Tab-separated table of C-alpha atoms in Angstrom:
chain	number	residue	atom	x	y	z
E	12	GLY	CA	135.074	126.109	108.375
E	13	GLN	CA	136.756	127.117	111.355
E	14	SER	CA	136.471	125.737	115.106
E	15	LEU	CA	138.380	126.718	118.026
E	16	GLU	CA	137.899	124.982	121.490
E	17	GLN	CA	139.026	126.246	124.756
E	18	PRO	CA	137.697	125.480	128.386
E	19	SER	CA	134.858	127.673	129.472
E	20	GLU	CA	135.936	128.057	132.825
E	21	VAL	CA	138.928	128.245	134.674
E	22	THR	CA	139.480	129.016	138.564
E	23	ALA	CA	142.608	129.799	140.216
E	24	VAL	CA	144.441	131.165	143.392
E	25	GLU	CA	146.297	134.601	143.299
E	26	GLY	CA	149.756	134.092	142.986
E	27	ALA	CA	149.554	130.667	141.538
E	28	ILE	CA	150.066	129.969	137.592
E	29	VAL	CA	147.086	128.728	135.205
E	30	GLN	CA	147.150	127.451	131.750
E	31	ILE	CA	144.553	128.215	129.279
E	32	ASN	CA	144.538	125.733	126.353
E	33	CYS	CA	143.415	126.214	122.691
E	34	THR	CA	142.939	123.414	119.909
E	35	TYR	CA	142.178	124.822	116.191
E	36	GLN	CA	141.210	123.501	113.065
E	37	THR	CA	141.092	125.806	110.346
E	38	SER	CA	142.467	126.070	106.303
E	39	GLY	CA	144.811	129.016	105.793
E	40	PHE	CA	146.348	129.303	109.202
E	41	TYR	CA	148.820	132.112	109.955
E	42	GLY	CA	148.949	132.447	113.561
E	43	LEU	CA	147.149	132.178	117.104
E	44	SER	CA	146.503	134.941	118.874
E	45	TRP	CA	145.431	135.700	122.527
E	46	TYR	CA	143.086	138.502	124.088
E	47	GLN	CA	141.698	139.335	127.140
E	48	GLN	CA	138.219	140.999	127.749
E	49	HIS	CA	137.195	142.421	131.125
E	50	ASP	CA	133.134	142.449	131.796
E	51	GLY	CA	131.501	144.906	129.892
E	52	GLY	CA	134.752	145.888	127.996
E	53	ALA	CA	136.170	145.338	124.582
E	54	PRO	CA	139.245	142.758	124.193
E	55	THR	CA	142.409	143.830	124.305
E	56	PHE	CA	145.607	142.148	122.565
E	57	LEU	CA	147.841	140.030	124.755
E	58	SER	CA	150.064	137.884	122.447
E	59	TYR	CA	150.677	136.417	118.645
E	60	ASN	CA	152.324	133.412	117.726
E	61	ALA	CA	152.936	132.341	114.027
E	62	LEU	CA	155.925	130.076	114.890
E	63	ASP	CA	156.160	127.237	117.021
E	64	GLY	CA	157.377	127.697	120.368
E	65	LEU	CA	156.643	129.668	123.458
E	66	GLU	CA	156.375	133.945	123.306
E	67	GLU	CA	157.257	135.933	126.584
E	68	THR	CA	155.622	138.786	127.579
E	69	GLY	CA	156.126	139.820	131.253
E	70	ARG	CA	153.877	137.815	133.067
E	71	PHE	CA	152.005	136.054	130.052
E	72	SER	CA	153.130	133.408	127.754
E	73	SER	CA	151.794	132.158	124.919
E	74	PHE	CA	152.705	128.784	123.274
E	75	LEU	CA	152.100	127.478	119.796
E	76	SER	CA	152.577	123.771	118.320
E	77	ARG	CA	151.122	123.995	114.482
E	78	SER	CA	151.645	120.284	113.875
E	79	ASP	CA	149.038	119.761	116.875
E	80	SER	CA	147.091	122.532	116.084
E	81	TYR	CA	147.345	123.442	119.577
E	82	GLY	CA	148.392	126.418	121.563
E	83	TYR	CA	148.237	127.830	125.287
E	84	LEU	CA	148.388	130.799	127.317
E	85	LEU	CA	150.519	130.803	130.683
E	86	LEU	CA	149.788	133.379	133.107
E	87	GLN	CA	152.053	133.451	135.905
E	88	GLU	CA	151.878	135.399	139.582
E	89	LEU	CA	148.197	135.933	139.039
E	90	GLN	CA	146.524	138.855	140.561
E	91	MET	CA	143.218	139.458	140.960
E	92	LYS	CA	142.730	141.890	137.905
E	93	ASP	CA	143.691	139.280	135.952
E	94	SER	CA	140.122	137.900	136.376
E	95	ALA	CA	138.400	138.424	133.023
E	96	SER	CA	137.766	136.169	129.814
E	97	TYR	CA	140.329	135.255	127.502
E	98	PHE	CA	139.806	134.384	123.974
E	99	CYS	CA	142.044	132.749	121.481
E	100	ALA	CA	141.589	133.614	117.843
E	101	VAL	CA	143.385	131.899	114.620
E	102	GLN	CA	144.322	134.360	111.867
E	103	ARG	CA	143.948	133.250	108.367
E	104	SER	CA	144.269	134.986	105.185
E	105	GLY	CA	141.812	135.177	102.331
E	106	ALA	CA	140.604	137.932	100.229
E	107	GLY	CA	143.608	140.026	100.552
E	108	SER	CA	142.578	140.457	104.322
E	109	TYR	CA	143.611	138.733	107.331
E	110	GLN	CA	140.450	137.637	109.458
E	111	LEU	CA	140.669	136.611	113.061
E	112	THR	CA	138.068	133.678	114.175
E	113	PHE	CA	137.620	133.565	117.957
E	114	GLY	CA	136.883	130.796	120.226
E	115	LYS	CA	134.335	131.132	122.732
E	116	GLY	CA	136.474	132.152	125.668
E	117	THR	CA	137.549	131.350	129.174
E	118	LYS	CA	136.303	132.944	132.057
E	119	LEU	CA	139.109	132.971	134.412
E	120	SER	CA	138.212	133.521	138.011
E	121	VAL	CA	141.076	134.371	140.382
E	122	ILE	CA	140.358	133.819	143.806
E	123	PRO	CA	142.580	135.260	146.986
X	20	SER	CA	148.681	157.386	117.555
X	21	GLN	CA	146.283	155.227	116.270
X	22	THR	CA	142.436	155.230	117.509
X	23	ILE	CA	139.187	154.148	117.271
X	24	HIS	CA	135.880	154.989	118.488
X	25	GLN	CA	132.522	153.831	117.606
X	26	TRP	CA	129.037	155.271	118.782
X	27	PRO	CA	126.391	154.898	120.182
X	28	ALA	CA	127.930	153.479	123.175
X	29	THR	CA	124.423	151.815	124.191
X	30	LEU	CA	120.904	151.692	121.958
X	31	VAL	CA	117.428	150.038	122.550
X	32	GLN	CA	115.449	149.996	119.663
X	33	PRO	CA	112.210	148.488	118.737
X	34	VAL	CA	112.020	145.021	116.730
X	35	GLY	CA	111.478	146.192	113.073
X	36	SER	CA	113.334	149.676	113.635
X	37	PRO	CA	116.448	150.836	111.461
X	38	LEU	CA	120.040	150.577	112.895
X	39	SER	CA	123.366	152.755	111.976
X	40	LEU	CA	126.376	151.943	113.892
X	41	GLU	CA	129.764	154.253	113.280
X	42	CYS	CA	133.295	153.560	113.687
X	43	THR	CA	136.226	155.707	112.894
X	44	VAL	CA	139.740	155.411	112.757
X	45	GLU	CA	142.480	157.891	113.310
X	46	GLY	CA	146.371	157.685	113.031
X	47	THR	CA	146.586	155.096	110.046
X	48	SER	CA	145.916	155.029	106.297
X	49	ASN	CA	144.284	152.299	104.362
X	50	PRO	CA	143.273	150.237	107.560
X	51	ASN	CA	141.325	146.496	107.371
X	52	LEU	CA	138.266	147.372	109.307
X	53	TYR	CA	136.003	144.716	110.882
X	54	TRP	CA	132.873	144.428	112.460
X	55	TYR	CA	132.209	141.807	115.351
X	56	ARG	CA	129.161	140.786	117.282
X	57	GLN	CA	129.272	139.073	120.703
X	58	ALA	CA	126.358	137.536	122.314
X	59	ALA	CA	125.656	137.529	126.015
X	60	GLY	CA	128.429	135.656	127.482
X	61	ARG	CA	129.843	134.373	124.048
X	62	GLY	CA	132.686	134.496	121.825
X	63	LEU	CA	132.968	137.208	118.754
X	64	GLN	CA	131.385	136.596	115.669
X	65	LEU	CA	132.931	138.224	112.378
X	66	LEU	CA	130.180	139.706	110.615
X	67	PHE	CA	131.993	142.036	108.111
X	68	TYR	CA	135.592	143.118	106.952
X	69	SER	CA	136.688	145.614	104.531
X	70	VAL	CA	140.189	146.196	102.977
X	71	GLY	CA	139.316	149.179	101.202
X	72	ILE	CA	136.575	152.179	100.209
X	73	GLY	CA	133.691	150.497	98.910
X	74	GLN	CA	134.892	146.787	99.551
X	75	ILE	CA	133.001	144.667	101.915
X	76	SER	CA	133.009	140.969	102.510
X	77	SER	CA	130.233	139.373	104.564
X	78	GLU	CA	131.088	136.548	106.719
X	79	VAL	CA	127.721	135.484	107.719
X	80	PRO	CA	124.494	135.856	106.059
X	81	GLN	CA	121.905	138.041	108.184
X	82	ASN	CA	119.657	141.137	107.876
X	83	LEU	CA	122.698	143.612	108.729
X	84	SER	CA	124.882	145.377	105.816
X	85	ALA	CA	128.148	147.410	106.230
X	86	SER	CA	129.484	149.907	104.013
X	87	ARG	CA	132.948	151.844	103.885
X	88	PRO	CA	132.222	155.337	102.291
X	89	GLN	CA	135.519	156.786	103.602
X	90	ASP	CA	138.926	154.889	103.995
X	91	ARG	CA	138.584	155.542	108.047
X	92	GLN	CA	134.729	155.193	108.351
X	93	PHE	CA	132.706	152.067	108.430
X	94	ILE	CA	129.172	151.996	109.381
X	95	LEU	CA	127.078	148.905	110.411
X	96	SER	CA	123.144	149.076	109.313
X	97	SER	CA	120.242	146.957	109.325
X	98	LYS	CA	116.750	148.188	107.725
X	99	LYS	CA	114.900	146.171	110.095
X	100	LEU	CA	115.997	145.134	113.499
X	101	LEU	CA	115.404	141.015	114.681
X	102	LEU	CA	115.179	140.320	118.570
X	103	SER	CA	118.387	138.276	117.371
X	104	ASP	CA	120.364	141.084	116.822
X	105	SER	CA	120.703	142.447	119.968
X	106	GLY	CA	124.325	141.934	121.192
X	107	PHE	CA	127.783	143.814	121.878
X	108	TYR	CA	128.736	145.053	118.490
X	109	LEU	CA	132.615	145.860	118.302
X	110	CYS	CA	134.496	147.378	115.288
X	111	ALA	CA	138.131	147.041	115.143
X	112	PHE	CA	140.990	147.680	112.761
X	113	ARG	CA	144.565	146.271	111.880
X	114	GLY	CA	146.729	149.037	110.614
X	115	GLY	CA	148.980	148.730	107.402
X	116	SER	CA	148.558	145.916	105.136
X	117	GLY	CA	150.573	142.955	103.997
X	118	ILE	CA	152.384	140.254	105.837
X	119	LEU	CA	154.830	142.250	107.145
X	120	SER	CA	152.580	144.497	109.230
X	121	ASN	CA	151.013	141.398	110.362
X	122	THR	CA	151.346	141.063	114.200
X	123	GLY	CA	147.967	139.057	114.808
X	124	GLU	CA	146.813	142.164	116.714
X	125	LEU	CA	143.442	143.821	116.274
X	126	PHE	CA	142.371	147.418	117.884
X	127	PHE	CA	139.020	147.182	119.398
X	128	GLY	CA	136.771	150.261	119.607
X	129	GLU	CA	134.724	150.880	122.672
X	130	GLY	CA	131.689	148.769	121.862
X	131	SER	CA	127.957	149.324	121.056
X	132	ARG	CA	125.619	147.433	123.084
X	133	LEU	CA	122.179	146.954	121.310
X	134	THR	CA	119.098	145.844	122.846
X	135	VAL	CA	116.229	144.813	120.793
X	136	LEU	CA	112.883	145.021	122.233
């Protein structure tokens, strides 16, 4: 089976930097994705790592270490609108498709 | 551009009643299609995925079923709903096929919030 672990809640101050960690166990690993979901809304894609290292997209960066089965999402210059739930998701192959298995999510609260 | 729509957005159903949620995708051909369910305050659970017309794979045994009658149409059904079927149902697609088109990104519909009473 697959399992992903990420903190359930994180609180950070506006303008600060926050890191959300994710550890995983899975077979057929292809890559690690990150999604953002605001209350009542659908998840939206943030980033994807298939290889070790850091991927940067604006204020958001994501890191992957395949040997450690570990990744993190880094959010810089936090804004109030960043308050949302963040999910890591492991991408695995099988039966001709690529499935994403999601963690339980980390609820980020940005405070003034 | 690629778009995805699902409906209805909200529904309240009694226990034992049937269910049909529909999802359609535009702007892409032969997409991989997915149904996820999200319980309140929880992560997303993969229910079904499909790589082509009539091809359905089930991830979790339950009283739900899925069908793909057309290339860009994905339907989630139940003959008799249970209280535990309540949740936020999300349809998603991944455009294209093969590893070269793999960016780890799924496009999600707006979601269907189901309450079973």
